[in-house]
DNA sequence: GGCAATGTTAGCCG
DNA sequence: TCGGCTAACATTGC
Protein backbone atom coordinates (compact mmCIF):
# COMPACT_ATOMS: atom_id res chain seq x y z
CA UNK A 1 0.00 0.00 0.00
CA UNK A 2 2.38 2.74 1.05
CA UNK A 3 3.72 4.87 -1.75
CA UNK A 4 3.54 8.66 -1.85
CA UNK A 5 -0.27 8.96 -2.10
CA UNK A 6 -0.87 6.44 0.67
CA UNK A 7 1.61 8.14 2.99
CA UNK A 8 -0.03 11.50 2.26
CA UNK A 9 -3.39 10.01 3.21
CA UNK A 10 -1.86 8.67 6.43
CA UNK A 11 -0.40 12.11 7.15
CA UNK A 12 -3.81 13.72 6.83
CA UNK A 13 -5.33 11.01 8.97
CA UNK A 14 -2.73 11.65 11.67
CA UNK A 15 -3.32 15.40 11.57
CA UNK A 16 -7.05 14.88 11.83
CA UNK A 17 -6.68 12.46 14.74
CA UNK A 18 -4.21 14.54 16.76
CA UNK A 19 -5.72 18.00 16.30
CA UNK A 20 -6.76 19.26 19.76
CA UNK A 21 -5.63 16.03 21.33
CA UNK A 22 -2.64 15.22 23.49
CA UNK A 23 -0.60 12.04 23.16
CA UNK A 24 -1.09 10.42 26.53
CA UNK A 25 1.07 7.38 26.08
CA UNK A 26 2.64 4.84 23.75
CA UNK A 27 2.08 1.13 23.75
CA UNK A 28 4.56 -0.89 21.69
CA UNK A 29 3.02 -4.27 20.93
CA UNK A 30 5.92 -5.40 18.76
CA UNK A 31 9.32 -3.77 19.18
CA UNK A 32 10.62 -5.05 15.84
CA UNK A 33 9.33 -1.97 14.06
CA UNK A 34 11.20 0.37 16.41
CA UNK A 35 14.30 2.19 15.22
CA UNK A 36 14.73 3.60 18.71
CA UNK A 37 14.36 2.32 22.26
CA UNK A 38 10.99 2.11 23.93
CA UNK A 39 12.21 4.46 26.64
CA UNK A 40 13.25 7.15 24.17
CA UNK A 41 10.02 6.82 22.24
CA UNK A 42 8.06 7.09 25.43
CA UNK A 43 10.02 10.14 26.55
CA UNK A 44 9.48 11.88 23.22
CA UNK A 45 5.78 11.09 22.91
CA UNK A 46 4.12 10.80 26.27
CA UNK A 47 2.40 14.04 27.21
CA UNK A 48 3.33 15.80 23.97
CA UNK A 49 1.28 17.34 21.18
CA UNK A 50 1.79 17.17 17.44
CA UNK A 51 3.19 20.52 16.36
CA UNK A 52 3.47 19.83 12.64
CA UNK A 53 3.88 17.14 10.04
CA UNK A 54 5.91 16.73 6.90
CA UNK A 55 5.98 14.06 4.24
CA UNK A 56 8.92 13.53 1.94
CA UNK A 57 8.41 10.73 -0.53
CA UNK A 58 7.34 7.75 1.53
CA UNK A 59 8.70 9.14 4.82
CA UNK A 60 6.41 10.80 7.33
CA UNK A 61 7.84 13.15 9.97
CA UNK A 62 5.84 14.25 12.97
CA UNK A 63 6.95 17.32 14.90
CA UNK A 64 6.46 17.10 18.69
CA UNK A 65 7.15 20.60 19.92
CA UNK A 66 10.59 20.82 21.52
CA UNK A 67 11.38 17.14 21.25
CA UNK A 68 12.92 15.27 18.33
CA UNK A 69 10.56 14.60 15.41
CA UNK A 70 9.10 11.16 14.98
CA UNK A 71 9.80 9.35 11.74
CA UNK A 72 7.34 6.84 10.32
CA UNK A 73 7.99 4.57 7.39
CA UNK A 74 5.46 1.99 6.33
CA UNK A 75 7.44 -0.67 4.49
CA UNK A 76 5.26 -2.75 2.22
CA UNK A 77 2.27 -3.40 4.42
CA UNK A 78 2.13 -0.64 7.03
CA UNK A 79 -0.66 1.86 7.57
CA UNK A 80 -2.04 4.32 10.10
CA UNK A 81 -5.57 4.12 11.36
CA UNK A 82 -7.57 5.24 14.35
CA UNK A 83 -9.96 3.46 16.67
CA UNK A 84 -12.05 4.52 19.62
CA UNK A 85 -10.84 3.53 23.06
CA UNK A 86 -13.30 0.70 23.43
CA UNK A 87 -12.63 -0.82 20.00
CA UNK A 88 -10.35 -3.76 19.40
CA UNK A 89 -7.25 -2.82 17.36
CA UNK A 90 -6.84 -4.79 14.12
CA UNK A 91 -4.56 -7.77 13.79
CA UNK A 92 -0.86 -6.83 13.26
CA UNK A 93 -1.14 -3.60 15.23
CA UNK A 94 2.44 -2.83 16.28
CA UNK A 95 2.33 0.57 17.99
CA UNK A 96 -0.57 2.28 19.72
CA UNK A 97 -0.64 5.99 20.55
CA UNK A 98 -3.22 6.71 23.20
CA UNK A 99 -4.74 10.14 22.53
CA UNK A 100 -6.83 12.26 24.80
CA UNK A 101 -10.62 12.22 24.55
CA UNK A 102 -10.96 8.54 23.83
CA UNK A 103 -9.10 7.84 20.64
CA UNK A 104 -6.11 5.80 19.64
CA UNK A 105 -3.83 6.11 16.63
CA UNK A 106 -2.46 2.78 15.43
CA UNK A 107 0.47 1.70 13.33
CA UNK A 108 -0.52 -1.59 11.76
CA UNK A 109 2.11 -3.51 9.80
CA UNK A 110 1.67 -7.13 8.86
CA UNK A 111 5.14 -7.76 7.55
CA UNK A 112 6.98 -5.52 10.00
CA UNK A 113 9.12 -3.93 7.33
CA UNK A 114 8.02 -0.51 8.51
CA UNK A 115 9.95 1.64 10.97
CA UNK A 116 9.21 4.03 13.79
CA UNK A 117 12.05 6.16 15.05
CA UNK A 118 13.22 9.56 16.21
CA UNK A 119 15.38 11.89 14.14
CA UNK A 120 17.28 15.11 14.81
CA UNK A 121 15.37 16.92 12.10
CA UNK A 122 13.36 16.02 9.03
CA UNK A 123 15.77 17.89 6.76
CA UNK A 124 18.79 16.09 8.15
CA UNK A 125 17.09 12.74 7.84
CA UNK A 126 16.09 13.34 4.22
CA UNK A 127 19.68 14.33 3.45
CA UNK A 128 21.12 11.38 5.35
CA UNK A 129 18.96 8.95 3.46
CA UNK A 130 20.03 10.56 0.22
CA UNK A 131 16.46 11.04 -0.94
CA UNK A 132 15.77 12.93 -4.14
CA UNK A 133 13.14 15.64 -4.36
CA UNK A 134 9.60 14.67 -3.47
CA UNK A 135 7.79 13.56 -6.62
CA UNK A 136 5.21 16.33 -6.25
CA UNK A 137 7.90 19.00 -5.89
CA UNK A 138 9.60 18.03 -9.11
CA UNK A 139 9.09 20.45 -11.99
CA UNK A 140 9.47 19.56 -15.66
CA UNK A 141 13.07 20.77 -15.82
CA UNK A 142 13.92 18.70 -12.75
CA UNK A 143 12.33 15.62 -14.23
CA UNK A 144 14.17 16.07 -17.51
CA UNK A 145 17.42 16.34 -15.61
CA UNK A 146 16.71 13.14 -13.72
CA UNK A 147 15.93 11.33 -16.97
CA UNK A 148 18.98 12.66 -18.77
CA UNK A 149 21.30 11.61 -15.97
CA UNK A 150 19.97 8.07 -15.75
CA UNK A 151 21.58 5.25 -17.65
CA UNK A 152 18.85 2.81 -16.73
CA UNK A 153 15.31 2.11 -17.85
CA UNK A 154 12.35 4.37 -17.11
CA UNK A 155 10.63 2.33 -14.42
CA UNK A 156 13.68 1.74 -12.22
CA UNK A 157 14.63 5.39 -12.64
CA UNK A 158 11.23 6.56 -11.42
CA UNK A 159 11.39 4.13 -8.50
CA UNK A 160 14.88 5.15 -7.40
CA UNK A 161 14.27 7.09 -4.17
CA UNK A 162 17.61 8.84 -4.55
CA UNK A 163 16.43 10.42 -7.79
CA UNK A 164 12.75 10.98 -7.07
CA UNK A 165 11.17 10.24 -3.70
CA UNK A 166 7.73 8.70 -3.50
CA UNK A 167 7.06 6.36 -6.40
CA UNK A 168 7.01 2.61 -5.88
CA UNK A 169 6.11 -0.41 -7.93
CA UNK A 170 2.41 0.35 -8.39
CA UNK A 171 2.47 4.05 -9.12
CA UNK A 172 5.49 3.90 -11.40
CA UNK A 173 3.50 1.46 -13.54
CA UNK A 174 0.43 3.68 -13.43
CA UNK A 175 2.28 6.87 -14.32
CA UNK A 176 4.05 5.20 -17.24
CA UNK A 177 0.80 3.67 -18.48
CA UNK A 178 -1.01 7.02 -18.35
CA UNK A 179 1.92 8.68 -20.11
CA UNK A 180 1.97 5.83 -22.67
CA UNK A 181 5.67 5.14 -22.19
CA UNK A 182 7.47 1.81 -22.19
CA UNK A 183 8.75 1.10 -18.66
CA UNK A 184 11.82 -0.60 -20.11
CA UNK A 185 12.84 2.15 -22.50
CA UNK A 186 16.07 3.93 -21.58
CA UNK A 187 15.25 6.98 -19.48
CA UNK A 188 17.85 9.11 -21.21
CA UNK A 189 16.19 8.59 -24.59
CA UNK A 190 12.84 10.12 -23.61
CA UNK A 191 12.02 13.02 -25.90
CA UNK A 192 10.99 16.48 -24.79
CA UNK A 193 7.35 15.80 -25.59
CA UNK A 194 7.41 12.46 -23.81
CA UNK A 195 8.99 14.03 -20.74
CA UNK A 196 6.21 16.61 -20.74
CA UNK A 197 3.60 13.85 -20.88
CA UNK A 198 5.38 11.98 -18.10
CA UNK A 199 5.55 15.04 -15.90
CA UNK A 200 1.88 15.85 -16.42
CA UNK A 201 0.78 12.28 -15.64
CA UNK A 202 3.11 12.01 -12.67
CA UNK A 203 1.30 14.90 -11.03
CA UNK A 204 -2.15 13.88 -12.22
CA UNK A 205 -1.88 10.27 -11.05
CA UNK A 206 -0.42 11.11 -7.65
CA UNK A 207 -2.85 13.93 -6.94
CA UNK A 208 -5.81 11.90 -8.04
CA UNK A 209 -4.66 8.97 -5.92
CA UNK A 210 -4.44 11.20 -2.84
CA UNK A 211 -7.96 12.44 -3.54
CA UNK A 212 -9.16 8.87 -3.95
CA UNK A 213 -7.99 8.19 -0.42
CA UNK A 214 -9.24 4.71 0.22
CA UNK A 215 -8.81 2.93 -3.07
CA UNK A 216 -11.25 4.92 -5.14
CA UNK A 217 -9.45 5.17 -8.46
CA UNK A 218 -10.60 5.97 -11.99
CA UNK A 219 -11.70 3.07 -14.15
CA UNK A 220 -9.14 3.91 -16.79
CA UNK A 221 -6.27 3.04 -14.47
CA UNK A 222 -4.00 0.07 -14.95
CA UNK A 223 -4.00 -0.37 -11.17
CA UNK A 224 -7.10 -2.51 -11.44
CA UNK A 225 -5.55 -4.83 -14.00
CA UNK A 226 -2.47 -6.24 -12.33
CA UNK A 227 -2.90 -9.69 -13.85
CA UNK A 228 -1.11 -11.26 -16.76
CA UNK A 229 -3.57 -11.22 -19.66
CA UNK A 230 -6.02 -8.74 -18.11
CA UNK A 231 -7.64 -6.28 -20.54
CA UNK A 232 -5.99 -2.92 -21.03
CA UNK A 233 -8.47 -0.22 -19.93
CA UNK A 234 -7.43 1.91 -22.89
CA UNK A 235 -7.27 -0.42 -25.92
CA UNK A 236 -8.72 -3.67 -24.61
CA UNK A 237 -5.60 -5.63 -25.53
CA UNK A 238 -3.86 -7.97 -23.11
CA UNK A 239 -1.82 -6.52 -20.27
CA UNK A 240 1.63 -8.06 -19.97
CA UNK A 241 3.77 -8.82 -16.97
CA UNK A 242 7.43 -7.90 -17.17
CA UNK A 243 10.46 -7.67 -14.92
CA UNK A 244 12.63 -4.61 -14.49
CA UNK A 245 15.32 -4.11 -11.86
CA UNK A 246 14.13 -7.18 -10.03
CA UNK A 247 10.51 -6.06 -9.64
CA UNK A 248 7.45 -7.27 -11.47
CA UNK A 249 5.50 -4.68 -13.35
CA UNK A 250 2.57 -4.58 -15.75
CA UNK A 251 2.21 -2.74 -19.01
CA UNK A 252 0.14 -2.68 -22.14
CA UNK A 253 2.47 -3.53 -25.01
CA UNK A 254 0.17 -1.88 -27.53
CA UNK A 255 -0.29 1.44 -25.73
CA UNK A 256 3.20 1.67 -24.27
CA UNK A 257 5.25 0.84 -27.33
CA UNK A 258 8.75 2.12 -27.72
CA UNK A 259 7.89 4.48 -30.54
CA UNK A 260 5.12 5.98 -28.39
C1' DG B 1 4.37 -26.60 -0.25
C1' DG B 2 5.74 -22.87 -3.46
C1' DC B 3 5.50 -18.38 -4.79
C1' DA B 4 4.68 -13.59 -4.76
C1' DA B 5 3.44 -9.32 -2.33
C1' DT B 6 2.58 -1.43 -2.80
C1' DG B 7 9.93 -1.33 0.43
C1' DT B 8 14.77 -0.99 1.56
C1' DT B 9 19.45 -2.34 1.64
C1' DA B 10 23.84 -5.02 1.34
C1' DG B 11 26.68 -7.62 -1.51
C1' DC B 12 27.98 -9.37 -5.94
C1' DC B 13 28.82 -9.01 -10.86
C1' DG B 14 29.51 -7.04 -15.41
C1' DT C 1 30.84 4.65 -10.96
C1' DC C 2 26.63 2.72 -12.29
C1' DG C 3 22.89 -0.41 -12.87
C1' DG C 4 20.92 -4.86 -12.53
C1' DC C 5 20.25 -9.00 -9.87
C1' DT C 6 19.67 -11.70 -5.54
C1' DA C 7 18.90 -12.37 -0.88
C1' DA C 8 17.15 -10.97 3.41
C1' DC C 9 13.84 -9.01 6.53
C1' DA C 10 8.49 -11.38 8.43
C1' DT C 11 3.99 -12.73 7.30
C1' DT C 12 0.04 -14.05 4.77
C1' DG C 13 -2.83 -15.70 1.07
C1' DC C 14 -3.52 -17.82 -3.38
mmCIF file of N, CA and C in Angstrom, chain A residues 16-67:
data_model
loop_
_atom_site.group_PDB
_atom_site.id
_atom_site.type_symbol
_atom_site.label_atom_id
_atom_site.label_comp_id
_atom_site.label_asym_id
_atom_site.label_seq_id
_atom_site.Cartn_x
_atom_site.Cartn_y
_atom_site.Cartn_z
ATOM 1 N N UNK A 16 -5.639 14.855 11.423
ATOM 2 C CA UNK A 16 -7.045 14.879 11.833
ATOM 3 C C UNK A 16 -7.214 14.282 13.236
ATOM 4 N N UNK A 17 -6.510 13.162 13.467
ATOM 5 C CA UNK A 17 -6.678 12.459 14.742
ATOM 6 C C UNK A 17 -6.047 13.211 15.905
ATOM 7 N N UNK A 18 -4.962 13.944 15.641
ATOM 8 C CA UNK A 18 -4.214 14.538 16.757
ATOM 9 C C UNK A 18 -4.549 16.004 16.985
ATOM 10 N N UNK A 19 -5.333 16.602 16.093
ATOM 11 C CA UNK A 19 -5.716 17.998 16.299
ATOM 12 C C UNK A 19 -6.530 18.125 17.592
ATOM 13 N N UNK A 20 -6.097 19.039 18.462
ATOM 14 C CA UNK A 20 -6.756 19.261 19.759
ATOM 15 C C UNK A 20 -6.737 18.024 20.660
ATOM 16 N N UNK A 21 -5.782 17.173 20.412
ATOM 17 C CA UNK A 21 -5.630 16.031 21.327
ATOM 18 C C UNK A 21 -4.171 15.916 21.760
ATOM 19 N N UNK A 22 -3.976 15.454 22.978
ATOM 20 C CA UNK A 22 -2.637 15.218 23.495
ATOM 21 C C UNK A 22 -2.313 13.731 23.332
ATOM 22 N N UNK A 23 -1.020 13.447 23.161
ATOM 23 C CA UNK A 23 -0.600 12.039 23.164
ATOM 24 C C UNK A 23 -0.375 11.646 24.616
ATOM 25 N N UNK A 24 -1.187 10.751 25.112
ATOM 26 C CA UNK A 24 -1.095 10.418 26.534
ATOM 27 C C UNK A 24 -0.091 9.322 26.818
ATOM 28 N N UNK A 25 0.100 8.455 25.856
ATOM 29 C CA UNK A 25 1.071 7.381 26.076
ATOM 30 C C UNK A 25 1.287 6.547 24.828
ATOM 31 N N UNK A 26 2.312 5.719 24.865
ATOM 32 C CA UNK A 26 2.645 4.841 23.749
ATOM 33 C C UNK A 26 2.621 3.405 24.225
ATOM 34 N N UNK A 27 2.055 2.542 23.418
ATOM 35 C CA UNK A 27 2.085 1.128 23.748
ATOM 36 C C UNK A 27 2.703 0.390 22.557
ATOM 37 N N UNK A 28 3.887 -0.163 22.775
ATOM 38 C CA UNK A 28 4.560 -0.889 21.693
ATOM 39 C C UNK A 28 4.207 -2.368 21.817
ATOM 40 N N UNK A 29 3.437 -2.861 20.868
ATOM 41 C CA UNK A 29 3.025 -4.266 20.930
ATOM 42 C C UNK A 29 4.061 -5.177 20.302
ATOM 43 N N UNK A 30 4.847 -4.624 19.383
ATOM 44 C CA UNK A 30 5.920 -5.397 18.758
ATOM 45 C C UNK A 30 7.103 -4.481 18.477
ATOM 46 N N UNK A 31 8.166 -4.662 19.244
ATOM 47 C CA UNK A 31 9.320 -3.769 19.179
ATOM 48 C C UNK A 31 10.134 -3.892 17.902
ATOM 49 N N UNK A 32 9.820 -4.873 17.058
ATOM 50 C CA UNK A 32 10.618 -5.049 15.838
ATOM 51 C C UNK A 32 10.514 -3.884 14.871
ATOM 52 N N UNK A 33 9.455 -3.112 14.970
ATOM 53 C CA UNK A 33 9.327 -1.965 14.062
ATOM 54 C C UNK A 33 10.034 -0.722 14.612
ATOM 55 N N UNK A 34 10.585 -0.805 15.813
ATOM 56 C CA UNK A 34 11.201 0.374 16.411
ATOM 57 C C UNK A 34 12.632 0.581 15.918
ATOM 58 N N UNK A 35 12.934 1.813 15.558
ATOM 59 C CA UNK A 35 14.300 2.187 15.217
ATOM 60 C C UNK A 35 14.882 3.022 16.357
ATOM 61 N N UNK A 36 14.290 2.896 17.510
ATOM 62 C CA UNK A 36 14.730 3.603 18.705
ATOM 63 C C UNK A 36 14.373 2.721 19.906
ATOM 64 N N UNK A 37 14.744 3.131 21.095
ATOM 65 C CA UNK A 37 14.362 2.323 22.261
ATOM 66 C C UNK A 37 12.952 2.723 22.701
ATOM 67 N N UNK A 38 12.326 1.815 23.406
ATOM 68 C CA UNK A 38 10.988 2.106 23.926
ATOM 69 C C UNK A 38 11.028 3.300 24.862
ATOM 70 N N UNK A 39 12.103 3.378 25.659
ATOM 71 C CA UNK A 39 12.212 4.464 26.641
ATOM 72 C C UNK A 39 12.292 5.820 25.944
ATOM 73 N N UNK A 40 13.115 5.880 24.891
ATOM 74 C CA UNK A 40 13.251 7.154 24.167
ATOM 75 C C UNK A 40 11.945 7.546 23.477
ATOM 76 N N UNK A 41 11.294 6.556 22.907
ATOM 77 C CA UNK A 41 10.019 6.819 22.239
ATOM 78 C C UNK A 41 9.007 7.352 23.250
ATOM 79 N N UNK A 42 8.982 6.706 24.382
ATOM 80 C CA UNK A 42 8.061 7.093 25.431
ATOM 81 C C UNK A 42 8.349 8.517 25.911
ATOM 82 N N UNK A 43 9.620 8.815 26.092
ATOM 83 C CA UNK A 43 10.024 10.138 26.546
ATOM 84 C C UNK A 43 9.596 11.205 25.539
ATOM 85 N N UNK A 44 9.788 10.892 24.251
ATOM 86 C CA UNK A 44 9.476 11.884 23.217
ATOM 87 C C UNK A 44 7.964 12.089 23.056
ATOM 88 N N UNK A 45 7.196 11.021 23.256
ATOM 89 C CA UNK A 45 5.777 11.086 22.908
ATOM 90 C C UNK A 45 4.839 11.371 24.078
ATOM 91 N N UNK A 46 5.090 10.727 25.185
ATOM 92 C CA UNK A 46 4.116 10.805 26.271
ATOM 93 C C UNK A 46 3.942 12.238 26.751
ATOM 94 N N UNK A 47 2.714 12.701 26.740
ATOM 95 C CA UNK A 47 2.398 14.044 27.206
ATOM 96 C C UNK A 47 2.598 15.132 26.170
ATOM 97 N N UNK A 48 3.054 14.764 24.969
ATOM 98 C CA UNK A 48 3.330 15.803 23.968
ATOM 99 C C UNK A 48 2.143 16.017 23.032
ATOM 100 N N UNK A 49 2.282 17.056 22.212
ATOM 101 C CA UNK A 49 1.284 17.344 21.185
ATOM 102 C C UNK A 49 1.974 17.408 19.838
ATOM 103 N N UNK A 50 1.234 17.083 18.791
ATOM 104 C CA UNK A 50 1.790 17.166 17.438
ATOM 105 C C UNK A 50 1.842 18.635 17.032
ATOM 106 N N UNK A 51 3.034 19.094 16.695
ATOM 107 C CA UNK A 51 3.188 20.517 16.362
ATOM 108 C C UNK A 51 3.267 20.740 14.858
ATOM 109 N N UNK A 52 3.411 19.684 14.096
ATOM 110 C CA UNK A 52 3.467 19.830 12.645
ATOM 111 C C UNK A 52 3.812 18.501 12.009
ATOM 112 N N UNK A 53 3.536 18.387 10.723
ATOM 113 C CA UNK A 53 3.876 17.142 10.036
ATOM 114 C C UNK A 53 4.536 17.483 8.705
ATOM 115 N N UNK A 54 5.311 16.557 8.225
ATOM 116 C CA UNK A 54 5.906 16.733 6.899
ATOM 117 C C UNK A 54 6.079 15.368 6.263
ATOM 118 N N UNK A 55 5.748 15.288 4.993
ATOM 119 C CA UNK A 55 5.977 14.064 4.241
ATOM 120 C C UNK A 55 7.021 14.336 3.182
ATOM 121 N N UNK A 56 7.979 13.439 3.066
ATOM 122 C CA UNK A 56 8.921 13.534 1.945
ATOM 123 C C UNK A 56 8.990 12.153 1.308
ATOM 124 N N UNK A 57 8.498 12.044 0.099
ATOM 125 C CA UNK A 57 8.413 10.728 -0.531
ATOM 126 C C UNK A 57 7.543 9.824 0.318
ATOM 127 N N UNK A 58 8.097 8.713 0.736
ATOM 128 C CA UNK A 58 7.337 7.747 1.527
ATOM 129 C C UNK A 58 7.608 7.899 3.023
ATOM 130 N N UNK A 59 8.390 8.919 3.400
ATOM 131 C CA UNK A 59 8.696 9.141 4.816
ATOM 132 C C UNK A 59 7.695 10.135 5.399
ATOM 133 N N UNK A 60 7.287 9.869 6.629
ATOM 134 C CA UNK A 60 6.407 10.799 7.334
ATOM 135 C C UNK A 60 7.092 11.252 8.623
ATOM 136 N N UNK A 61 7.213 12.570 8.774
ATOM 137 C CA UNK A 61 7.836 13.146 9.972
ATOM 138 C C UNK A 61 6.774 13.870 10.782
ATOM 139 N N UNK A 62 6.831 13.655 12.082
ATOM 140 C CA UNK A 62 5.839 14.246 12.967
ATOM 141 C C UNK A 62 6.552 15.103 14.003
ATOM 142 N N UNK A 63 6.346 16.410 13.939
ATOM 143 C CA UNK A 63 6.948 17.321 14.904
ATOM 144 C C UNK A 63 6.237 17.227 16.246
ATOM 145 N N UNK A 64 7.027 17.268 17.339
ATOM 146 C CA UNK A 64 6.464 17.103 18.688
ATOM 147 C C UNK A 64 6.903 18.246 19.582
ATOM 148 N N UNK A 65 6.738 19.460 19.107
ATOM 149 C CA UNK A 65 7.154 20.597 19.921
ATOM 150 C C UNK A 65 8.665 20.669 20.047
ATOM 151 N N UNK A 66 9.156 20.688 21.283
ATOM 152 C CA UNK A 66 10.591 20.825 21.515
ATOM 153 C C UNK A 66 11.367 19.548 21.253
ATOM 154 N N UNK A 67 10.697 18.420 21.353
ATOM 155 C CA UNK A 67 11.382 17.135 21.251
ATOM 156 C C UNK A 67 11.781 16.799 19.821
#
